[in-house]
CSV table of C-alpha atoms and ligand atoms in Angstrom, one decimal:
chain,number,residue,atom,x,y,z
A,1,UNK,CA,-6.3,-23.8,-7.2
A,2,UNK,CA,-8.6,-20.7,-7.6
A,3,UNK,CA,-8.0,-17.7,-5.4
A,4,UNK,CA,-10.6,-14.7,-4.7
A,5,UNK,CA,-9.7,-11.4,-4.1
A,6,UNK,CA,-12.4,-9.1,-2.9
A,7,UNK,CA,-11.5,-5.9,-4.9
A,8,UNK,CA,-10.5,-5.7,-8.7
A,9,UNK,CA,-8.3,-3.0,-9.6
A,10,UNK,CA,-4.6,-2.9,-10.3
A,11,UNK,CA,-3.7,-4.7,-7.6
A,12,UNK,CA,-5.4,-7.5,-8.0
A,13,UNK,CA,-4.6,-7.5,-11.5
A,14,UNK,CA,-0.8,-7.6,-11.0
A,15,UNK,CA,-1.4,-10.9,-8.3
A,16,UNK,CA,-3.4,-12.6,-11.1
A,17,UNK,CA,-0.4,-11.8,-13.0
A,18,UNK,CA,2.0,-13.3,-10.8
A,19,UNK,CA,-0.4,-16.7,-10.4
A,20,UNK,CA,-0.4,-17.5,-13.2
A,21,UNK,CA,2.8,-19.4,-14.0
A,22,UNK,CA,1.6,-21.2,-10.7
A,23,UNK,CA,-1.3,-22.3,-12.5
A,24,UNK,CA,-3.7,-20.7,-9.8
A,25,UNK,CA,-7.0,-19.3,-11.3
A,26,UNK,CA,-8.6,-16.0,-9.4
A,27,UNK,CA,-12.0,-14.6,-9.4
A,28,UNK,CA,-12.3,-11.2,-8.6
A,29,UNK,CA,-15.5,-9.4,-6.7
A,30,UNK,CA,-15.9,-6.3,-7.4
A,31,UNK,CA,-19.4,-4.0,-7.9
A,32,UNK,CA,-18.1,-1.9,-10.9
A,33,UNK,CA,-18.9,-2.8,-14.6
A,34,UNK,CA,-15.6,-4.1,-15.7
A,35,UNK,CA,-12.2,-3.9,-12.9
A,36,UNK,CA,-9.3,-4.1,-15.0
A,37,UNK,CA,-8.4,-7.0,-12.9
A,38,UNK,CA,-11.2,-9.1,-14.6
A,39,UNK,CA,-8.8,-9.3,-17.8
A,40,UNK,CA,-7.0,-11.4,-15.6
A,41,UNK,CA,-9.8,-13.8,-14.1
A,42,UNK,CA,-13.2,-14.4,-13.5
A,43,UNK,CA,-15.6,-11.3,-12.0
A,44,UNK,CA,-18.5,-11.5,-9.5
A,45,UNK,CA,-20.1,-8.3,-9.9
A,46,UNK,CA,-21.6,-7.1,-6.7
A,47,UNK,CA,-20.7,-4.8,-3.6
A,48,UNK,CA,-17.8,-6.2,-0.9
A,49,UNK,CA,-20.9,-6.3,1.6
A,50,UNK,CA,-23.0,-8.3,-0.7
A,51,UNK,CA,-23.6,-11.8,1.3
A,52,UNK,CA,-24.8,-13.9,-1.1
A,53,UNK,CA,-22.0,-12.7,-3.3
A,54,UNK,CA,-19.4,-13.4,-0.4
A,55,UNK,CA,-20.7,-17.0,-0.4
A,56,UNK,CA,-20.7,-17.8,-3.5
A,57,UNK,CA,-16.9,-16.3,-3.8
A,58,UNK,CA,-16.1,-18.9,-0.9
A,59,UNK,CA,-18.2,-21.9,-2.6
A,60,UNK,CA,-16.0,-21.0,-5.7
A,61,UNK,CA,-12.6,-20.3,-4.5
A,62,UNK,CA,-10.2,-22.4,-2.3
A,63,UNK,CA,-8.8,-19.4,-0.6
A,64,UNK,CA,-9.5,-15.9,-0.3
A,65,UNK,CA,-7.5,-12.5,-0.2
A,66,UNK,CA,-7.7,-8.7,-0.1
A,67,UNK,CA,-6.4,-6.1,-2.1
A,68,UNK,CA,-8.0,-3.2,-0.3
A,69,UNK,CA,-8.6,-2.8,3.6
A,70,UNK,CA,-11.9,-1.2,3.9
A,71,UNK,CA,-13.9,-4.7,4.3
A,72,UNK,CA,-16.3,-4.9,7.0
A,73,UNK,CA,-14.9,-7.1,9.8
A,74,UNK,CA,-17.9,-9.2,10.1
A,75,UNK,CA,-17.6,-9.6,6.3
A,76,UNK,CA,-14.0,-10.9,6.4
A,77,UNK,CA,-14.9,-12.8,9.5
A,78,UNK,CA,-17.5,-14.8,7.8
A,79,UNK,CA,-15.2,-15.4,4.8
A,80,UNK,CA,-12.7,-16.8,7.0
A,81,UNK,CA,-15.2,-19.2,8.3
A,82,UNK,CA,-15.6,-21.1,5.0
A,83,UNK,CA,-12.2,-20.8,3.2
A,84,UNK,CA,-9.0,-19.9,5.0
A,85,UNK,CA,-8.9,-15.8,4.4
A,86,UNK,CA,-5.4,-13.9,4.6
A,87,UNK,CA,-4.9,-11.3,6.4
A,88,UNK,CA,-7.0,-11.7,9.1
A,89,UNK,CA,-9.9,-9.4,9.6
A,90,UNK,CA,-8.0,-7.8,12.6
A,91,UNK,CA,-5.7,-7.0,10.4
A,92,UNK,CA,-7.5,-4.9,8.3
A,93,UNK,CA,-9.2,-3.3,10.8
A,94,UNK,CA,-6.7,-2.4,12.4
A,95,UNK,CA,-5.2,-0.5,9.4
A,96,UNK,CA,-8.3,0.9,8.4
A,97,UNK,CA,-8.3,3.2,11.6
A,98,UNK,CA,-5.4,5.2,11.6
A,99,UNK,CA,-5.8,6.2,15.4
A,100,UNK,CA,-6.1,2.1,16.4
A,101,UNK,CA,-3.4,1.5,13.8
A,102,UNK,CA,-0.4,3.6,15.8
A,103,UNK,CA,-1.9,3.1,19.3
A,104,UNK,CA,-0.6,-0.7,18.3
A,105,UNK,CA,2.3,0.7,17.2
A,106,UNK,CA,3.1,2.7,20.1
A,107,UNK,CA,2.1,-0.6,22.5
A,108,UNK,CA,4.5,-2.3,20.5
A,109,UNK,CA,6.7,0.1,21.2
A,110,UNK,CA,7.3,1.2,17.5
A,111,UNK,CA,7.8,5.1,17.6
A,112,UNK,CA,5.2,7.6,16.1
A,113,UNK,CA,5.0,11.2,15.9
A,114,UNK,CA,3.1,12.8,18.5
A,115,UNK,CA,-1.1,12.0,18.0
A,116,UNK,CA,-3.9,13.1,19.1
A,117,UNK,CA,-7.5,11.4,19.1
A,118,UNK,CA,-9.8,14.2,17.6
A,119,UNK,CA,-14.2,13.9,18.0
A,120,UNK,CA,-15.0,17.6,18.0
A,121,UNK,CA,-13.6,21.1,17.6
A,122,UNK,CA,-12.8,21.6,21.0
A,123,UNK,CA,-10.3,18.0,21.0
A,124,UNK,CA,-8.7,19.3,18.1
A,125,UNK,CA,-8.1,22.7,20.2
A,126,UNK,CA,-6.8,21.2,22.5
A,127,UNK,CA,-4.6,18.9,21.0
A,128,UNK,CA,-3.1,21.5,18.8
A,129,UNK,CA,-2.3,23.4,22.4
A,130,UNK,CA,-0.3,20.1,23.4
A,131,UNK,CA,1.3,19.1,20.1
A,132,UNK,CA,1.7,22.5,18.5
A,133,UNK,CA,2.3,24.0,14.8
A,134,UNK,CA,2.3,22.8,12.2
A,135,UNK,CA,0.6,19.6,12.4
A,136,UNK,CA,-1.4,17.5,10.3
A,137,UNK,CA,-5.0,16.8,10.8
A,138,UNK,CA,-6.1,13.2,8.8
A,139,UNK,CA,-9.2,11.1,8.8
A,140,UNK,CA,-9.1,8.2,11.1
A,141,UNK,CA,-10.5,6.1,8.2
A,142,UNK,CA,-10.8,6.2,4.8
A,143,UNK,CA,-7.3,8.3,4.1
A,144,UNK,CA,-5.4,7.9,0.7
A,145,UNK,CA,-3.2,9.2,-1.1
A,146,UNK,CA,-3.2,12.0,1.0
A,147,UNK,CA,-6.9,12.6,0.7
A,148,UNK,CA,-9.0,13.5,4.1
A,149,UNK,CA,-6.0,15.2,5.2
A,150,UNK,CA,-5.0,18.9,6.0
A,151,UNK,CA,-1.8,20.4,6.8
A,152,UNK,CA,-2.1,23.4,10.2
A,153,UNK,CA,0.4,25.7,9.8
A,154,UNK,CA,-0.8,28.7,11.9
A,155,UNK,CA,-3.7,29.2,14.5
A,156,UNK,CA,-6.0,30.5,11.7
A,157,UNK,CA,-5.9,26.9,10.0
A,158,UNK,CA,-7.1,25.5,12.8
A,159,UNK,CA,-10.9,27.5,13.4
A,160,UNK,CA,-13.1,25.2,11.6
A,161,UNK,CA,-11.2,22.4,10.8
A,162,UNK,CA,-13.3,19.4,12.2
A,163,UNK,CA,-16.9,20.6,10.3
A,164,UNK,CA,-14.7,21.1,6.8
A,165,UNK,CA,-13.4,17.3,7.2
A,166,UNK,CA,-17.2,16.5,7.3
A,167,UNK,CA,-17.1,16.2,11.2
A,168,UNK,CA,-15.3,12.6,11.1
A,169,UNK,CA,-13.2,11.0,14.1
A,170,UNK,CA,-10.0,12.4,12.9
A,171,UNK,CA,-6.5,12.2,14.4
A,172,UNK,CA,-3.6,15.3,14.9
A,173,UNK,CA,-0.1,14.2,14.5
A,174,UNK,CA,2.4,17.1,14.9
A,175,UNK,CA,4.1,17.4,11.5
A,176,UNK,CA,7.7,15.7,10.8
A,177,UNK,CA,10.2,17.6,9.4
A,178,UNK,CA,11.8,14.3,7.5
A,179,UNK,CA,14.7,13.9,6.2
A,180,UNK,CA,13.1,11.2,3.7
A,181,UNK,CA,10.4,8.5,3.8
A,182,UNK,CA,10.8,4.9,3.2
A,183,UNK,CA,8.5,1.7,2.9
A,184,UNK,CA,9.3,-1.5,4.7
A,185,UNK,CA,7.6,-4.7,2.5
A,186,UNK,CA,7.4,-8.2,4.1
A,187,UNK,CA,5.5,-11.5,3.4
A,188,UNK,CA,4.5,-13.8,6.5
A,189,UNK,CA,3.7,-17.3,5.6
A,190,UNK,CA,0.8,-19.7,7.0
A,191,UNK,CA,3.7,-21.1,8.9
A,192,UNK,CA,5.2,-17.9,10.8
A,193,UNK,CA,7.9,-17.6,8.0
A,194,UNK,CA,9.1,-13.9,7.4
A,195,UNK,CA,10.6,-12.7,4.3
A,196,UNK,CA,11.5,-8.6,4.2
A,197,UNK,CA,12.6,-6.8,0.5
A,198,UNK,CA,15.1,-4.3,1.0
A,199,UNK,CA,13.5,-1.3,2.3
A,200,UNK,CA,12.4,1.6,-0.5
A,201,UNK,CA,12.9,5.3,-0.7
A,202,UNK,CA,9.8,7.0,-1.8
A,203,UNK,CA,9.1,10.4,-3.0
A,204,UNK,CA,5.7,11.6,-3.0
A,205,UNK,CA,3.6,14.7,-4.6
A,206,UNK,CA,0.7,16.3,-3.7
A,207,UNK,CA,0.6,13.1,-1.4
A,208,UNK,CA,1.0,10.6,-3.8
A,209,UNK,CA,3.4,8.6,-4.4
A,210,UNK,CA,5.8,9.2,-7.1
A,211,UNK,CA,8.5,7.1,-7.4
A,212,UNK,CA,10.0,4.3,-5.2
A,213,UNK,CA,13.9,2.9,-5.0
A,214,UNK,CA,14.9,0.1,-3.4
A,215,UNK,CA,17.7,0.4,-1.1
A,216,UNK,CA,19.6,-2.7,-0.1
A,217,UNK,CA,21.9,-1.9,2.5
A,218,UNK,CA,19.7,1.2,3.5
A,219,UNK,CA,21.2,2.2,7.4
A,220,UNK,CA,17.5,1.6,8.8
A,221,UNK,CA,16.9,-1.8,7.5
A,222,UNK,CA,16.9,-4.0,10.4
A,223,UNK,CA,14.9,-1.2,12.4
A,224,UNK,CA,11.9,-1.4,9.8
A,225,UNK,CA,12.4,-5.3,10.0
A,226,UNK,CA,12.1,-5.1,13.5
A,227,UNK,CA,8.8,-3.2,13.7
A,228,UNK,CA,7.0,-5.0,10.4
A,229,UNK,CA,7.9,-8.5,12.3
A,230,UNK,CA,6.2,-7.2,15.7
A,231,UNK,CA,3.3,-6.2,13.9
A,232,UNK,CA,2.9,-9.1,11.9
A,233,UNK,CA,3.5,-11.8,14.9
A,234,UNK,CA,1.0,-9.6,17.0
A,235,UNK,CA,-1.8,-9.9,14.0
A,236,UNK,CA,-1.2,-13.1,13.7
A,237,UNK,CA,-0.9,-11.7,9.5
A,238,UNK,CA,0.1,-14.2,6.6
A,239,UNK,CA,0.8,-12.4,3.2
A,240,UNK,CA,2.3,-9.3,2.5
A,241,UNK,CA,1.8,-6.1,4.2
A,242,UNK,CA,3.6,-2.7,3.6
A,243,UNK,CA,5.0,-0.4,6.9
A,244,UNK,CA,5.6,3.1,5.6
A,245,UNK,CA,7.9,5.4,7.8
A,246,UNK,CA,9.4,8.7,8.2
A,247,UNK,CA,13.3,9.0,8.3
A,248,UNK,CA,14.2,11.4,10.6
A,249,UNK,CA,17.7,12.3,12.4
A,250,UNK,CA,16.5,10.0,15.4
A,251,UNK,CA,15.7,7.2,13.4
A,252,UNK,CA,12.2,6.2,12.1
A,253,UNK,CA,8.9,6.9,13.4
A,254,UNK,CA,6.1,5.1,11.9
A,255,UNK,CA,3.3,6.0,9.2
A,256,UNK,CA,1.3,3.7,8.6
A,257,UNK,CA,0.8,0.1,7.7
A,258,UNK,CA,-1.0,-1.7,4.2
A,259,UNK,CA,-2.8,-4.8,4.9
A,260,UNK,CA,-1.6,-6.0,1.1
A,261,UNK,CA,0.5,-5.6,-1.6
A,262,UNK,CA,2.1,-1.9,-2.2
A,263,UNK,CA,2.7,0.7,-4.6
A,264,UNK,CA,6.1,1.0,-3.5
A,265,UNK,CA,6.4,-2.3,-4.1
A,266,UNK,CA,5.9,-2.5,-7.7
A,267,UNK,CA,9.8,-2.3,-8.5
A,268,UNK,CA,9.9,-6.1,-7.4
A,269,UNK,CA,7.9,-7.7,-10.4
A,270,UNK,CA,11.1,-7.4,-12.4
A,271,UNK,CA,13.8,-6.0,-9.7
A,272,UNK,CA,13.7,-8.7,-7.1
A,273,UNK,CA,13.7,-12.5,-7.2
A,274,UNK,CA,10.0,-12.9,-6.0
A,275,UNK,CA,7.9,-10.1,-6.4
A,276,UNK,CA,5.3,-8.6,-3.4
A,277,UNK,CA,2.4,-10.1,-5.8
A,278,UNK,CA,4.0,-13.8,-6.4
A,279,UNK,CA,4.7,-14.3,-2.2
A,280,UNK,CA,1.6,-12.8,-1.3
A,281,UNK,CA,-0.2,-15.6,-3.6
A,282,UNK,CA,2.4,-17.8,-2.6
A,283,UNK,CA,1.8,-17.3,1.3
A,284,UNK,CA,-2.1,-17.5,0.9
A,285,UNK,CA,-2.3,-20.1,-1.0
A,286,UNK,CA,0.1,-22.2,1.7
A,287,UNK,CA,3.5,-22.5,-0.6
A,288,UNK,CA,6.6,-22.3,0.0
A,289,UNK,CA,7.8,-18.0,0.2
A,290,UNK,CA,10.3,-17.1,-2.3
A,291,UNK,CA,13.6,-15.3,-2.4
A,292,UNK,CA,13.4,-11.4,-1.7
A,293,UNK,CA,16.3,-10.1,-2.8
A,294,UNK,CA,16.7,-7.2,-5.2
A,295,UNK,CA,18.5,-8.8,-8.5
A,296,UNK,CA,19.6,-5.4,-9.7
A,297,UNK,CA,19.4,-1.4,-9.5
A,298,UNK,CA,16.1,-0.3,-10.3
A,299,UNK,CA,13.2,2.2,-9.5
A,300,UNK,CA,9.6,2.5,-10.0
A,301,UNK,CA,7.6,5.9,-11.6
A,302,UNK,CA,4.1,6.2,-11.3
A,303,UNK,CA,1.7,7.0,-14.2
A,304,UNK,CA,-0.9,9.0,-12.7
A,305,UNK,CA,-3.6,10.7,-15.0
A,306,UNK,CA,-2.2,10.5,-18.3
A,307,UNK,CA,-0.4,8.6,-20.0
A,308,UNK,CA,3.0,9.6,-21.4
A,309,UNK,CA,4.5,8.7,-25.2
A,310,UNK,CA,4.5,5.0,-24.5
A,311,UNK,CA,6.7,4.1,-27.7
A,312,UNK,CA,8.8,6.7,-26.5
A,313,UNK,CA,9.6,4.9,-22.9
A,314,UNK,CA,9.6,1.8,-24.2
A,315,UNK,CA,12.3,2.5,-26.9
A,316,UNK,CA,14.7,3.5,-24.1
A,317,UNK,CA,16.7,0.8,-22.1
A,318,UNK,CA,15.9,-0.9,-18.8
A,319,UNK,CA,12.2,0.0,-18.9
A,320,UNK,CA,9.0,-2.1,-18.6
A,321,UNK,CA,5.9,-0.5,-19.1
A,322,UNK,CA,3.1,-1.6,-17.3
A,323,UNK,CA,-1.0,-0.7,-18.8
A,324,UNK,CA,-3.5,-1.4,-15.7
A,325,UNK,CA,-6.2,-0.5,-18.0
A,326,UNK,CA,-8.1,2.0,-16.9
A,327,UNK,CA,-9.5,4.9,-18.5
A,328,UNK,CA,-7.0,8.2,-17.3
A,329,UNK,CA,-8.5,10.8,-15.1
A,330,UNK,CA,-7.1,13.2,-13.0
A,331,UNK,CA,-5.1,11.7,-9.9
A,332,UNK,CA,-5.7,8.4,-10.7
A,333,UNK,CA,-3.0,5.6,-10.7
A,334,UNK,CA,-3.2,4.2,-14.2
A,335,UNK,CA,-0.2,2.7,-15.2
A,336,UNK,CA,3.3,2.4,-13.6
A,337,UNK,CA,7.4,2.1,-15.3
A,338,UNK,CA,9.8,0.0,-13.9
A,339,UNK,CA,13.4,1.0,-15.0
A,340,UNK,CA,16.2,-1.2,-14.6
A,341,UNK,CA,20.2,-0.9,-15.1
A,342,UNK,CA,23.5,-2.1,-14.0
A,343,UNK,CA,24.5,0.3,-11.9
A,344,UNK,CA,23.4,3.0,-9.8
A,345,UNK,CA,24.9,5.7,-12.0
A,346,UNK,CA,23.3,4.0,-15.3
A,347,UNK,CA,19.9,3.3,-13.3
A,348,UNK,CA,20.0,7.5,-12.4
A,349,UNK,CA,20.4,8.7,-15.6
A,350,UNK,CA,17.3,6.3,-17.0
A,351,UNK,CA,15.2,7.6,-14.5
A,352,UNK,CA,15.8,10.9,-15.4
A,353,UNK,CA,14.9,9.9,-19.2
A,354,UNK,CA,12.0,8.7,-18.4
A,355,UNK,CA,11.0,11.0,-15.6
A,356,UNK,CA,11.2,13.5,-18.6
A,357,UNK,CA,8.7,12.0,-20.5
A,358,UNK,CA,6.0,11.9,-17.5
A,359,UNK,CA,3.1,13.9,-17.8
A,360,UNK,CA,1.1,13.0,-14.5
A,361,UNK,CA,-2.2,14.8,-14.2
A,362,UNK,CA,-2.1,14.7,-10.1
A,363,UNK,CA,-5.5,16.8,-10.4
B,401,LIG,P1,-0.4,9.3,4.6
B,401,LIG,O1,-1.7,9.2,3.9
B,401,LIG,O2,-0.6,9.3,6.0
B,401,LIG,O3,0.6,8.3,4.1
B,401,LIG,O4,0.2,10.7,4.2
B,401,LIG,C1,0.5,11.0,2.8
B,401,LIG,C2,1.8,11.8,2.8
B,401,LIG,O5,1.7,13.0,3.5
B,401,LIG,C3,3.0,11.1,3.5
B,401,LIG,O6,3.6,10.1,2.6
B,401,LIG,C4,3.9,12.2,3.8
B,401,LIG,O7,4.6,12.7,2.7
B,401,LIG,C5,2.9,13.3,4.2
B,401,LIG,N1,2.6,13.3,5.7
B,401,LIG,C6,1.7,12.5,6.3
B,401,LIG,N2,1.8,12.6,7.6
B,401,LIG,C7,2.8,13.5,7.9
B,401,LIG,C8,3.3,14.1,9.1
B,401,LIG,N3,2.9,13.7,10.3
B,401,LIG,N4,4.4,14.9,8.9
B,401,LIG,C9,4.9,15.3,7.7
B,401,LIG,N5,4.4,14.8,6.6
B,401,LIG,C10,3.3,13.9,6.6
């Protein structure tokens, strides 16, 4: 079997990763010279809009999957008329669009902070009248890692604000004062099946993640079930998909969602039973899903920038290093360590050994 995944970075490097004791085969399209995926398959080289390059990926492949969300629907739609094509294309539209992404949440009566739809200065007035200060003003599409996005804390912040985010649909959300944030990971099968990891803690900086801990047992476990199942029945959504939320005294409100596999979910390659990137091939490609729980105490750093003294992690215990290879720049997600123990107290003082030798370049 030979899967294709439109995009080719790290994602779709650690999926080829995790086919390949499955025997599947994976060609990657992607329009940059060499995605450090392709050390891992084949590579079509040509832009995610490309037609003839969307054929020839469905003439070529038995099934086809995304590792990013900003496809063109019609795109996706036309894939899925030649090849079956997880997630569905209303899938990822609906989590490309941050304002059409927690209206479904609120319909399905998952809680969000208080929004705001934003087209012009005067909206954005008025919704900071309704919602108040602080608040955060984001980029209905095209948002990562905390990019397009701009915290108001008083009424000076606000004059302005729509032309210096390039006069974009945006969206206000009144700011949560959380307690912490977690990350709710389930894989849907082509038969309805539902498989949720333990929830995650995750710690971000400058807006990106830093470091994710699963937390079996974690008090808001069956909540974040409960809202990822309603929004994966509702898409009709086969793979796996990602539901970040804010923990708050009143429970959780939700983030957002991540049509595919998740950087908080990187831990499960060696900390659970079946990793994100094995049932996410594994539901595509129609097999049976695999057992999600975690198998020990572990946590995941990110290597974002540069890279620390590898030798030096990989001489202490518990760790597994992985290398997307990809050249180091500022802010960029290059690399990430998994650290592993026995117990929780072992597993803290690793992390904290390892944490030391970090030296992120968050830009
Ligand atoms: P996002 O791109 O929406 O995931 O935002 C990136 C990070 O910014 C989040 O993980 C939070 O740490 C922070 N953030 C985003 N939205 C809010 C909010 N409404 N209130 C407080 N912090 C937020």
């Amino acid at each position: 079997m030979r899967l294709g995944i439109v995009g080719g970075g790290q994602l779709g490097r650690m999926l080829a990763q995790a086919g390949a004791p499955l025997d599947i085969r994976f060609t990657f399209l992607d329009p940059s010279e060499a995605p450090c995926a392709s050390a891992h398959g084949e590579h079509l080289r040509a832009d995610w809009q490309d037609e003839t390059a969307l054929s020839r990926l469905a003439e070529q492949c038995d099934a086809i999957t995304f590792e990013f969300e900003n496809v063109p629907t019609a795109a996706v739609e036309r894939l899925a008329e030649h090849r079956p094509a997880f997630p569905p294309a209303q899938a990822l539209a609906t989590a490309r669009d941050r304002w059409v992404e927690k209206s479904l949440f609120r319909e399905l009566g998952i809680a969000v902070p208080p929004i705001a739809r934003i087209d012009d200065q005067a909206d954005l007035d008025a919704a900071v009248a309704e919602i108040g200060l602080p608040a955060v003003v984001k980029t209905r599409t095209m948002g990562y890692d905390g990019k397009g996005q701009k915290v108001l804390r008083e009424a000076a912040d606000v004059a302005g604000t729509f032309a210096e985010l390039g006069e974009m649909p945006l969206i206000l959300e009144g700011f949560i004062d959380f307690d912490h944030e977690i990350s709710a990971i389930a894989v849907r099968g082509r038969d309805g099946e539902i498989r949720h990891w333990p929830v995650a803690r995750n710690e971000h900086r400058q807006g990106i993640l830093h470091r994710s801990e699963p937390q079996p047992g974690h008090p808001l476990q069956r909540q974040a079930e409960q809202a990822i199942a309603r929004v994966m029945e509702k898409l009709d959504y086969v793979g796996t998909l990602a539901f970040e939320f804010f923990v708050t005294g009143e429970g959780l409100l939700a983030n957002e969602i991540a049509p595919r596999v998740h950087n908080s979910g990187h831990w499960s390659i060696e900390g659970a039973a079946t990793s994100q990137f094995e049932n996410h091939v594994r539901a595509v490609a129609g097999l049976p899903l695999g057992d999600t729980t975690r198998l020990v105490p572990c946590a995941m750093l990110n290597v974002i920038g540069a890279f620390p003294d590898r030798d030096a992690v990989l001489a202490l215990p518990g760790t597994r290093w992985h290398d997307y290879g990809k050249a180091p720049r500022p802010g960029r997600k290059i690399g990430h360590i998994t650290v592993l123990a026995v117990d929780d107290r072992t597993l803290a003082e690793r992390v904290a050994a390892v944490d030391a030798l970090l030296v992120n370049d968050l830009g």
